[in-house]
CSV table of C-alpha atoms and ligand atoms in Angstrom, one decimal:
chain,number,residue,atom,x,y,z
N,508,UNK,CA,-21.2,-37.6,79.4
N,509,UNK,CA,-19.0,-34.6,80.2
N,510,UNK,CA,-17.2,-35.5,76.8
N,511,UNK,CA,-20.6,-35.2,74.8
N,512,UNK,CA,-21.7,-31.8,76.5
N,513,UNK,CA,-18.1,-30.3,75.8
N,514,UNK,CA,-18.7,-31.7,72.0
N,515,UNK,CA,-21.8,-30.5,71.8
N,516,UNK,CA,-20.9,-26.9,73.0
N,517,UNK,CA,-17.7,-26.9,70.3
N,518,UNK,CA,-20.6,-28.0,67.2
N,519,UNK,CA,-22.8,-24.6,68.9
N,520,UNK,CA,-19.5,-22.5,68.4
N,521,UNK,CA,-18.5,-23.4,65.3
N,522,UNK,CA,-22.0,-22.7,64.1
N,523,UNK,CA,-22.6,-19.7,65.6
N,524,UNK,CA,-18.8,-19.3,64.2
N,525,UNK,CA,-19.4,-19.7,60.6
N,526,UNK,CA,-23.2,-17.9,61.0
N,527,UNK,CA,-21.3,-14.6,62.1
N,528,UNK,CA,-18.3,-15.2,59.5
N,529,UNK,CA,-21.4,-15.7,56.7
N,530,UNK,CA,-23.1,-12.7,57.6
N,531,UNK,CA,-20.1,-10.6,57.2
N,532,UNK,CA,-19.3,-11.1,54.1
N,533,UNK,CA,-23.3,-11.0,52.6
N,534,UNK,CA,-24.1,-8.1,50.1
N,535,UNK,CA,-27.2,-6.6,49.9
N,536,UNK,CA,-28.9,-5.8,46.7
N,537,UNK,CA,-32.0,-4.4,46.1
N,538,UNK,CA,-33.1,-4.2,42.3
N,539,UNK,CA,-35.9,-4.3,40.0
N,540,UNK,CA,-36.9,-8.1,38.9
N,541,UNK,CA,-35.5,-9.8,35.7
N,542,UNK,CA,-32.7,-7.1,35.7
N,543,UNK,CA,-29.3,-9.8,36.7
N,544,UNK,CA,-28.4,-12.8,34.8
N,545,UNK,CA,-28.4,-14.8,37.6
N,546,UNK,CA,-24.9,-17.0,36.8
N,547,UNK,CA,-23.2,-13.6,37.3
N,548,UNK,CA,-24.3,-13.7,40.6
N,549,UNK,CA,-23.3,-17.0,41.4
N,550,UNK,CA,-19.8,-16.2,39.5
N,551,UNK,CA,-19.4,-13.4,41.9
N,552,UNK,CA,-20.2,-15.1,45.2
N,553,UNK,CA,-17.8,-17.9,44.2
N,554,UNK,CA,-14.4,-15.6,43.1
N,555,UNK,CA,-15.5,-13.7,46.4
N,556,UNK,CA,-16.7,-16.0,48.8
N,557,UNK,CA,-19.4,-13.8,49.8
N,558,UNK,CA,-23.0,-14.2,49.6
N,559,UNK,CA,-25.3,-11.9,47.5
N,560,UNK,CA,-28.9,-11.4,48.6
N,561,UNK,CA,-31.3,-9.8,46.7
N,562,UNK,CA,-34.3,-8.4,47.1
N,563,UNK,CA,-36.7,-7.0,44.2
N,564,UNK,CA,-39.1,-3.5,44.1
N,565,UNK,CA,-41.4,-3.0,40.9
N,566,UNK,CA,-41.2,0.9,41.1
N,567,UNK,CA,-38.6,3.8,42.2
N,568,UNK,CA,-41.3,4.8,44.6
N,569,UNK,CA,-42.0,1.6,46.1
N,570,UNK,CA,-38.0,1.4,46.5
N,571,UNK,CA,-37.7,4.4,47.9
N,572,UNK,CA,-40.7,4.1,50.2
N,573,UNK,CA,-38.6,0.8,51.4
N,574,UNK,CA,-35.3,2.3,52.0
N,575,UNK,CA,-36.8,5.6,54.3
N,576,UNK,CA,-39.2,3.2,56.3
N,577,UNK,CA,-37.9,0.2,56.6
N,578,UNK,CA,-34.1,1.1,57.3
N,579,UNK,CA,-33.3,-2.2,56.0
N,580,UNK,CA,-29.5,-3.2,55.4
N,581,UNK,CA,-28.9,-2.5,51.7
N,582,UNK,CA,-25.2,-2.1,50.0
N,583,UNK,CA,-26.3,-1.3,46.3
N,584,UNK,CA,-29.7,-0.2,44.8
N,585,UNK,CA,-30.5,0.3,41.2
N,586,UNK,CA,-32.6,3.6,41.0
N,587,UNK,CA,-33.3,5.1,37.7
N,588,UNK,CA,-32.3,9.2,37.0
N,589,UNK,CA,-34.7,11.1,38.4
N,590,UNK,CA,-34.4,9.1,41.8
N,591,UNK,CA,-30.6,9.0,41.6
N,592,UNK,CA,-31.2,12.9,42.1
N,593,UNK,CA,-34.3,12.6,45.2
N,594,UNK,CA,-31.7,10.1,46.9
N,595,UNK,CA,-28.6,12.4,46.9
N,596,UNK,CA,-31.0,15.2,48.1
N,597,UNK,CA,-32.1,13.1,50.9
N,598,UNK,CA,-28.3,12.9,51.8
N,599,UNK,CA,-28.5,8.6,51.4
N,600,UNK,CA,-26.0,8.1,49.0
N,601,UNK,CA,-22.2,7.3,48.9
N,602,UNK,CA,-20.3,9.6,47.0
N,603,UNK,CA,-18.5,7.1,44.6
N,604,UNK,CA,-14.4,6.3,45.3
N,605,UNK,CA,-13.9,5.9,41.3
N,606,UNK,CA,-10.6,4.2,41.9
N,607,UNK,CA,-12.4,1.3,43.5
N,608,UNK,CA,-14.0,0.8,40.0
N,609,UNK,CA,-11.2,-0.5,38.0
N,610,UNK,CA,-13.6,-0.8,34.5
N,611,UNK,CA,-15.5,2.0,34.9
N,612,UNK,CA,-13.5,3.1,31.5
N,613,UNK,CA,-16.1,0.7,29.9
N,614,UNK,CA,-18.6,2.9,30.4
N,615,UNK,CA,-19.7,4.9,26.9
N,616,UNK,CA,-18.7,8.5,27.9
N,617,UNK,CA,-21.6,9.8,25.8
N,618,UNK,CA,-24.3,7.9,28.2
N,619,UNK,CA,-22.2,9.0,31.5
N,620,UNK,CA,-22.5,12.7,29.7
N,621,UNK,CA,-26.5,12.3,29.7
N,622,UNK,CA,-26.7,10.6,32.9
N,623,UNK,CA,-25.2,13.8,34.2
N,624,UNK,CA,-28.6,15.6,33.7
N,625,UNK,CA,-29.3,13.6,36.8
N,626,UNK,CA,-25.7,13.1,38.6
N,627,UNK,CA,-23.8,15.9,37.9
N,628,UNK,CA,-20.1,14.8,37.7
N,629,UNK,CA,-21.6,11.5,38.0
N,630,UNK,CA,-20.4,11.6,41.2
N,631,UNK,CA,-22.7,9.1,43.2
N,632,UNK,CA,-24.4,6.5,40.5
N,633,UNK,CA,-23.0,4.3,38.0
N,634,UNK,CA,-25.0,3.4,34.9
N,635,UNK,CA,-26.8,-0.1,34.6
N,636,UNK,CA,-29.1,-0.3,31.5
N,637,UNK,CA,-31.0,2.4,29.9
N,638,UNK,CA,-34.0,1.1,27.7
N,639,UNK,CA,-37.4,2.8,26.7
N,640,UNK,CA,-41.2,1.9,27.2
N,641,UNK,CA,-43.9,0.7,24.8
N,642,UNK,CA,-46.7,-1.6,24.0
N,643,UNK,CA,-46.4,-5.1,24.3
N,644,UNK,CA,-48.8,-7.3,23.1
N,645,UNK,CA,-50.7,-10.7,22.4
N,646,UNK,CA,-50.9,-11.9,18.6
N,647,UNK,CA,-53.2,-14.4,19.0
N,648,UNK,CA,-56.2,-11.5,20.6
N,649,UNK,CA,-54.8,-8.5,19.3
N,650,UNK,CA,-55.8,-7.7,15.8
N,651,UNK,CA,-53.0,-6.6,13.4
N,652,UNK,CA,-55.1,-4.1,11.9
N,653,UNK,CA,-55.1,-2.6,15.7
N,654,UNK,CA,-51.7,-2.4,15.5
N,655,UNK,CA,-50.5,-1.3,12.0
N,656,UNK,CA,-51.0,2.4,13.3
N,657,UNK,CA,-48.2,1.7,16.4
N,658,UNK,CA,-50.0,4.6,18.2
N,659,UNK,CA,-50.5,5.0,21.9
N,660,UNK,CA,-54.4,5.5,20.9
N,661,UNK,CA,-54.5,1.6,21.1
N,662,UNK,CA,-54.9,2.1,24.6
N,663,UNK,CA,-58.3,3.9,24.2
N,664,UNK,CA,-59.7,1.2,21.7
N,665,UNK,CA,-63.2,0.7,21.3
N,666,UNK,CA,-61.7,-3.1,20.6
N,667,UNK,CA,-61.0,-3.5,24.4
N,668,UNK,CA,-63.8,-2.1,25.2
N,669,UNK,CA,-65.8,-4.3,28.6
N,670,UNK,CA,-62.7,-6.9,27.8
N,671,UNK,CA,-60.3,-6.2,30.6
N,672,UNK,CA,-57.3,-7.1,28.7
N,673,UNK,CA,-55.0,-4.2,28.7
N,674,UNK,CA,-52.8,-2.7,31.9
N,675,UNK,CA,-50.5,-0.2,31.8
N,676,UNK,CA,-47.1,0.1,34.8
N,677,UNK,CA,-47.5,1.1,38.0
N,678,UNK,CA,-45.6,3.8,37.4
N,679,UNK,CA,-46.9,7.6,37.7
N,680,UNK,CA,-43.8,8.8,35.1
N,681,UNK,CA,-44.2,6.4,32.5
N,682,UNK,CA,-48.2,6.0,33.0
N,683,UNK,CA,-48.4,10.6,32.8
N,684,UNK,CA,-45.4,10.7,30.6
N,685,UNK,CA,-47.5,8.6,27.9
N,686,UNK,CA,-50.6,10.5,28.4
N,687,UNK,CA,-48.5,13.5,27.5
N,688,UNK,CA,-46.3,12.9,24.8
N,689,UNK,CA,-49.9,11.5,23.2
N,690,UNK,CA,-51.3,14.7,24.1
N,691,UNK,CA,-48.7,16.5,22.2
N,692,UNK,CA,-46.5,17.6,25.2
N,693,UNK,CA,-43.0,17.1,26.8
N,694,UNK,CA,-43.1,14.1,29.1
N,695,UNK,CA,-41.2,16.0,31.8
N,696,UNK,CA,-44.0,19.0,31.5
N,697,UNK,CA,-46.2,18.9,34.9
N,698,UNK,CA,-47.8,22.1,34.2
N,699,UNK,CA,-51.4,22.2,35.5
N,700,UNK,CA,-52.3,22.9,31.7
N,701,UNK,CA,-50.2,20.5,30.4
N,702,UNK,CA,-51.7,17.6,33.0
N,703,UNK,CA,-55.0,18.6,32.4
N,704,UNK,CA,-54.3,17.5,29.0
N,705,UNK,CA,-52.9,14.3,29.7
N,706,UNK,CA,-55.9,13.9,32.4
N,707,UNK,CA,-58.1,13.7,29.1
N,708,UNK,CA,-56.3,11.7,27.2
N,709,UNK,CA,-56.1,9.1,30.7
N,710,UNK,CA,-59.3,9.1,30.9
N,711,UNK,CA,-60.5,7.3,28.0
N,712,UNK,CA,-57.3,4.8,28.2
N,713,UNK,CA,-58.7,3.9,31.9
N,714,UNK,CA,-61.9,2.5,31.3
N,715,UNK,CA,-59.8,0.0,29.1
N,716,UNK,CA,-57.2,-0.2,32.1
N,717,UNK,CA,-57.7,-3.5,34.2
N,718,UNK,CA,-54.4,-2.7,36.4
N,719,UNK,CA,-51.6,-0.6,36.8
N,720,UNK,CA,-49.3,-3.1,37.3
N,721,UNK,CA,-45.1,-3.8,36.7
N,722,UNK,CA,-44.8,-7.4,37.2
N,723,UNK,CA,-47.6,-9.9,36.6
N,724,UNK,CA,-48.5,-8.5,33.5
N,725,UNK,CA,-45.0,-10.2,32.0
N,726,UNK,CA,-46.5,-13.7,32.2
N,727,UNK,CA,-50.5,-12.3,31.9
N,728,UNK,CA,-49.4,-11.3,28.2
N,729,UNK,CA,-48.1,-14.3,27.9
N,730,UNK,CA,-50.7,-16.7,29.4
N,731,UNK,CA,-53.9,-14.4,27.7
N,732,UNK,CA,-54.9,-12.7,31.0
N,733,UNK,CA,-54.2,-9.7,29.4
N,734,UNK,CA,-53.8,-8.4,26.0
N,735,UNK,CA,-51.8,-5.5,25.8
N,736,UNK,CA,-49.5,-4.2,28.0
N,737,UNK,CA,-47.7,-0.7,28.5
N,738,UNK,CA,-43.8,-2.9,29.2
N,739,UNK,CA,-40.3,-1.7,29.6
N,740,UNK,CA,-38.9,-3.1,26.4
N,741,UNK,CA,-36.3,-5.5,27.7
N,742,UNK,CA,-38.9,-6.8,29.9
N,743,UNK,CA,-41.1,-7.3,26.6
N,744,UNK,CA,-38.3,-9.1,24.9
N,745,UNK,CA,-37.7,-11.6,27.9
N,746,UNK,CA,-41.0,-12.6,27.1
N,747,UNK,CA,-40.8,-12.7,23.2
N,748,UNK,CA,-37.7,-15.0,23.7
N,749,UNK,CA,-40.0,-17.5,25.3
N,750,UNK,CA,-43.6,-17.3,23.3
N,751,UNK,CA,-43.5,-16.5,19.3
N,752,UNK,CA,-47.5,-15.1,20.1
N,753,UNK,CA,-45.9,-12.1,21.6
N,754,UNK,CA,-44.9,-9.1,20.2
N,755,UNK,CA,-43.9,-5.5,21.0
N,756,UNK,CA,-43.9,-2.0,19.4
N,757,UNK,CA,-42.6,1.7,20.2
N,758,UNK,CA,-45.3,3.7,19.5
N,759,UNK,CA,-44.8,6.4,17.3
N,760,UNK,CA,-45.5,9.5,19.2
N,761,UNK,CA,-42.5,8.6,20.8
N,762,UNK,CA,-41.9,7.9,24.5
N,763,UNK,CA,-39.9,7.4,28.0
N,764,UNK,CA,-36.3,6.9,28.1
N,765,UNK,CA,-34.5,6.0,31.3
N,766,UNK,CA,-31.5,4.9,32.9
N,767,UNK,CA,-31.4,2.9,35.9
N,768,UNK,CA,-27.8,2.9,37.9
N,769,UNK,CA,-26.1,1.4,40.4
N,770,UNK,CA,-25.4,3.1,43.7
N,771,UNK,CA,-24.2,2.2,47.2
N,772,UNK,CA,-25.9,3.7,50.1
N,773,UNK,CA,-23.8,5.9,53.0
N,774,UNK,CA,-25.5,3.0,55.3
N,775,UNK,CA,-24.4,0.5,53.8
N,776,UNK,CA,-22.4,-1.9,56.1
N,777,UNK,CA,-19.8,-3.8,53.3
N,778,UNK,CA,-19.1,-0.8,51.1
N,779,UNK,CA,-16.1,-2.9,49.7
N,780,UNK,CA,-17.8,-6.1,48.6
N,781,UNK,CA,-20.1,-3.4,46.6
N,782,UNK,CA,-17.7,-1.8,45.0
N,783,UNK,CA,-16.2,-5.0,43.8
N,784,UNK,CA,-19.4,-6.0,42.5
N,785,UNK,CA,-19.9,-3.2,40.7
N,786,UNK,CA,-16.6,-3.6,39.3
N,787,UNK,CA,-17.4,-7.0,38.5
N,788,UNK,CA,-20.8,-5.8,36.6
N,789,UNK,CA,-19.1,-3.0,34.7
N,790,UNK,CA,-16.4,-5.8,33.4
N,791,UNK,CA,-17.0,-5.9,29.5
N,792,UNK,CA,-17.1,-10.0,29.3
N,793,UNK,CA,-19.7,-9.8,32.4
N,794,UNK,CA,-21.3,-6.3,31.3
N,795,UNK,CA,-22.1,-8.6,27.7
N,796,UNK,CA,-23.7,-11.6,29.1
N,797,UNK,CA,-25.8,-9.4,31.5
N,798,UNK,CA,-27.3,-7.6,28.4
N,799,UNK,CA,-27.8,-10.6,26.8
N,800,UNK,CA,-29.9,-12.1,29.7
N,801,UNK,CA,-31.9,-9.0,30.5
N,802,UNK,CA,-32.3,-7.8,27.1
N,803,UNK,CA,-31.7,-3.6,27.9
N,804,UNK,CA,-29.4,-1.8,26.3
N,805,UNK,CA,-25.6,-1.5,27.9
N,806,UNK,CA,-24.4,1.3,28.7
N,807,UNK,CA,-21.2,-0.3,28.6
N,808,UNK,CA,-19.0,0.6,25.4
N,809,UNK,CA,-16.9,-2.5,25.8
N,810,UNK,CA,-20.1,-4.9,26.2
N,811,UNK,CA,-21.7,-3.5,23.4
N,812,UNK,CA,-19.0,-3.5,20.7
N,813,UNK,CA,-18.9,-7.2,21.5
N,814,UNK,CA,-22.5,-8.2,21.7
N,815,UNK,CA,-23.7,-10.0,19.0
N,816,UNK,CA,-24.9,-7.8,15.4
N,817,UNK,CA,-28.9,-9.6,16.0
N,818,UNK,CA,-28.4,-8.1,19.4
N,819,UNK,CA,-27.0,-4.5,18.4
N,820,UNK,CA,-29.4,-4.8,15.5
N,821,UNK,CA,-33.0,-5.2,17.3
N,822,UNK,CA,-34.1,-1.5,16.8
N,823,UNK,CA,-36.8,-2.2,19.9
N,824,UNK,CA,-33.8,-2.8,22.3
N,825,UNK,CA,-31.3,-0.2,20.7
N,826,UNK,CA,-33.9,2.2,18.6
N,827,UNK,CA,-32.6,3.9,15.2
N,828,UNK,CA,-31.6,7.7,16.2
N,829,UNK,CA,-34.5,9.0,14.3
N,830,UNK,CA,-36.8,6.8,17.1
N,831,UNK,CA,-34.7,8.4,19.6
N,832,UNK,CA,-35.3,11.7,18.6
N,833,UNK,CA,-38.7,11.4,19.4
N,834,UNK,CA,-38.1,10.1,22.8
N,835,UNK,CA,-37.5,12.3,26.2
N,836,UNK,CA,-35.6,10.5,29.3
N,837,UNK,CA,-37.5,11.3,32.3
N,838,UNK,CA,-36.0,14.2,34.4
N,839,UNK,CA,-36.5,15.2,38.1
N,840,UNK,CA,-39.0,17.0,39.1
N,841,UNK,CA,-38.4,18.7,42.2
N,842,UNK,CA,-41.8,19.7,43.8
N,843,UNK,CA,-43.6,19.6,40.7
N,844,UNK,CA,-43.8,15.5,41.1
N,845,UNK,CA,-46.9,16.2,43.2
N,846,UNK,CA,-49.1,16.9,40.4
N,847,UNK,CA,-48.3,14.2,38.3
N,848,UNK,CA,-48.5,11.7,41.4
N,849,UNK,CA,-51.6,13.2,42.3
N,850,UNK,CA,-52.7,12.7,38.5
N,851,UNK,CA,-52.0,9.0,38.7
N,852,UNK,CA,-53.4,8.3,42.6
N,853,UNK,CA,-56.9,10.3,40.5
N,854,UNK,CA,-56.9,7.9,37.6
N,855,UNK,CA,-55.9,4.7,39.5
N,856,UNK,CA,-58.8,5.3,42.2
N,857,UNK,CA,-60.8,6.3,39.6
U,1084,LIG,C1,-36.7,-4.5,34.9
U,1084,LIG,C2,-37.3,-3.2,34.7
U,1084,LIG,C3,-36.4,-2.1,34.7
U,1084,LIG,C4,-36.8,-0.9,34.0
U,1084,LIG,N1,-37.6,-5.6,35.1
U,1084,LIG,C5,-37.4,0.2,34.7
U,1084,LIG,N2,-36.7,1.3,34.8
């Protein structure tokens, strides 16, 4: 009997054992959804015996919401610019030990130059993906004739009129920032004049608008819940992989760019372990297959001169410079962001 209890209590200690030797090696990731091919992952928690555990947010506000109130344990997050800038401000993020990040010389120094408007000396944030934001759509309800003007009016179409079929992102940048640039304006102005404006133009696209809304609407195109869909273009492409009904255009008025990064917070409990999955993400073999999984365009020079010509090719994931002229990445906004959220809290309630 005594032999069984002492038995017993070993098995309870080598459990609790190898729960505590788990935990510390688990990294915390919080990212948008669809944005990791997932074999990476796996690759990574085999060459490091760790654990990666992720956890997804559909908006830099939600994220950010998260990370203030809910102090939860996360190593990296994936912000895009303009919250790059609100988290450094806020005093939450790690500046970056650059000779932890033995392939950061993959990076394209032209796209680390631009992602300076938010990260001066990109000193704290390491780019991901960049992409841009259009119109995806259904072929099968969506008239071509509807879309042979690729215009952001589409929205506002008498067509979807009392049909509930379209939804645009639940996100105030991209959801103002189109209104704008329709409007004729730059999608960082937040003038009151300038968002009166876009107010306009919002309210005609909303009584079309069924839901503001960044991740059902990927399969809803798809399935014919929905028609039309305001979609981040790698997002779009994910989903034209899988269904030849779907399509997707960059309207042209122009619109968003971004670029979402990598960061690791000051709280962050296993700073290493991040910094080697960074590393690990920002190798050019890796850096590749990721953009082939999630369909954005790589920031990553080394990726990218290896990707495949169909890949480099596809003007809706790496538009022509002429498209890109047109376009305007979104900036910070310092206090002005209060207009434009109230804008989008008006239309949404609306
Ligand atoms: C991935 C969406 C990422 C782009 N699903 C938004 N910045």
């Amino acid at each position: 009997m005594k032999n069984i209890a002492r038995l017993m209590l070993i098995v309870i200690m080598l459990i609790l054992l190898a729960a505590c030797g788990k935990k510390s090696n688990v990294l915390y990731v919080f990212n948008w959804s669809d944005y990791i091919n997932p074999d990476l992952v796996k690759q990574f928690e085999e060459a490091y015996d760790c654990e990666v555990r992720e956890s997804y947010f559909e908006s830099n506000e939600n994220m950010l919401t998260k990370i203030e109130s809910s102090r939860q344990a996360y190593d990296i997050i994936v912000p895009s610019g303009d919250h790059v800038t609100i988290l450094v401000q806020k005093g939450l993020l790690e500046p970056l030990d650059k000779s932890k990040l033995t392939n950061y010389g993959n990076l394209d120094p032209q796209l680390l130059l631009k992602a300076q408007s938010f990260d001066p000396e990109n000193k704290f944030s390491v780019p991901y993906f960049w992409g841009i934001t259009g119109l995806m759509y259904n072929k099968k309800h969506v008239p071509q004739s509807l879309i042979e003007q690729k215009s952001w009016s589409i929205l506002g179409d008498d067509y979807f009129s009392g049909k509930q079929k379209v939804t645009m992102l639940e996100d105030a940048r991209e959801v103002i920032g189109a209104a704008l640039i329709f409007a004729g304006h730059d999608l960082n102005d937040a003038s009151e004049a300038a968002l009166a404006d876009a107010e306009k133009i919002l309210d005609i696209w909303d009584k079309n608008i069924t839901q503001y809304d960044s991740e059902s609407y990927k399969n809803e195109v798809a399935d014919g819940t929905s028609w039309l869909a305001q979609a981040y273009n790698g997002d779009a492409l994910q989903q034209m992989a899988q269904n030849s009904d779907l399509d997707f255009f960059l309207p042209v008025e122009g619109s968003s760019l971004w670029m979402d990064n990598m960061v690791i917070l000051k709280s962050s409990q296993n700073k290493e372990l991040a910094y080697k999955f960074i590393d690990f993400l920002l190798e050019a073999e890796n850096a590749k297959l990721n953009a082939e999984y999630t369909q954005y365009p790589t920031p990553n020079k080394a990726a990218y001169d290896h990707l495949d010509e169909t890949q480099k090719m596809n003007e809706l994931i790496y538009p022509s410079p002429e498209y890109l002229e047109k376009c305007t990445m979104i900036q910070f906004l310092g206090e002005k962001i209060r207009g434009v959220d109230a804008l989008f809290e008006k239309i949404r309630l609306n």
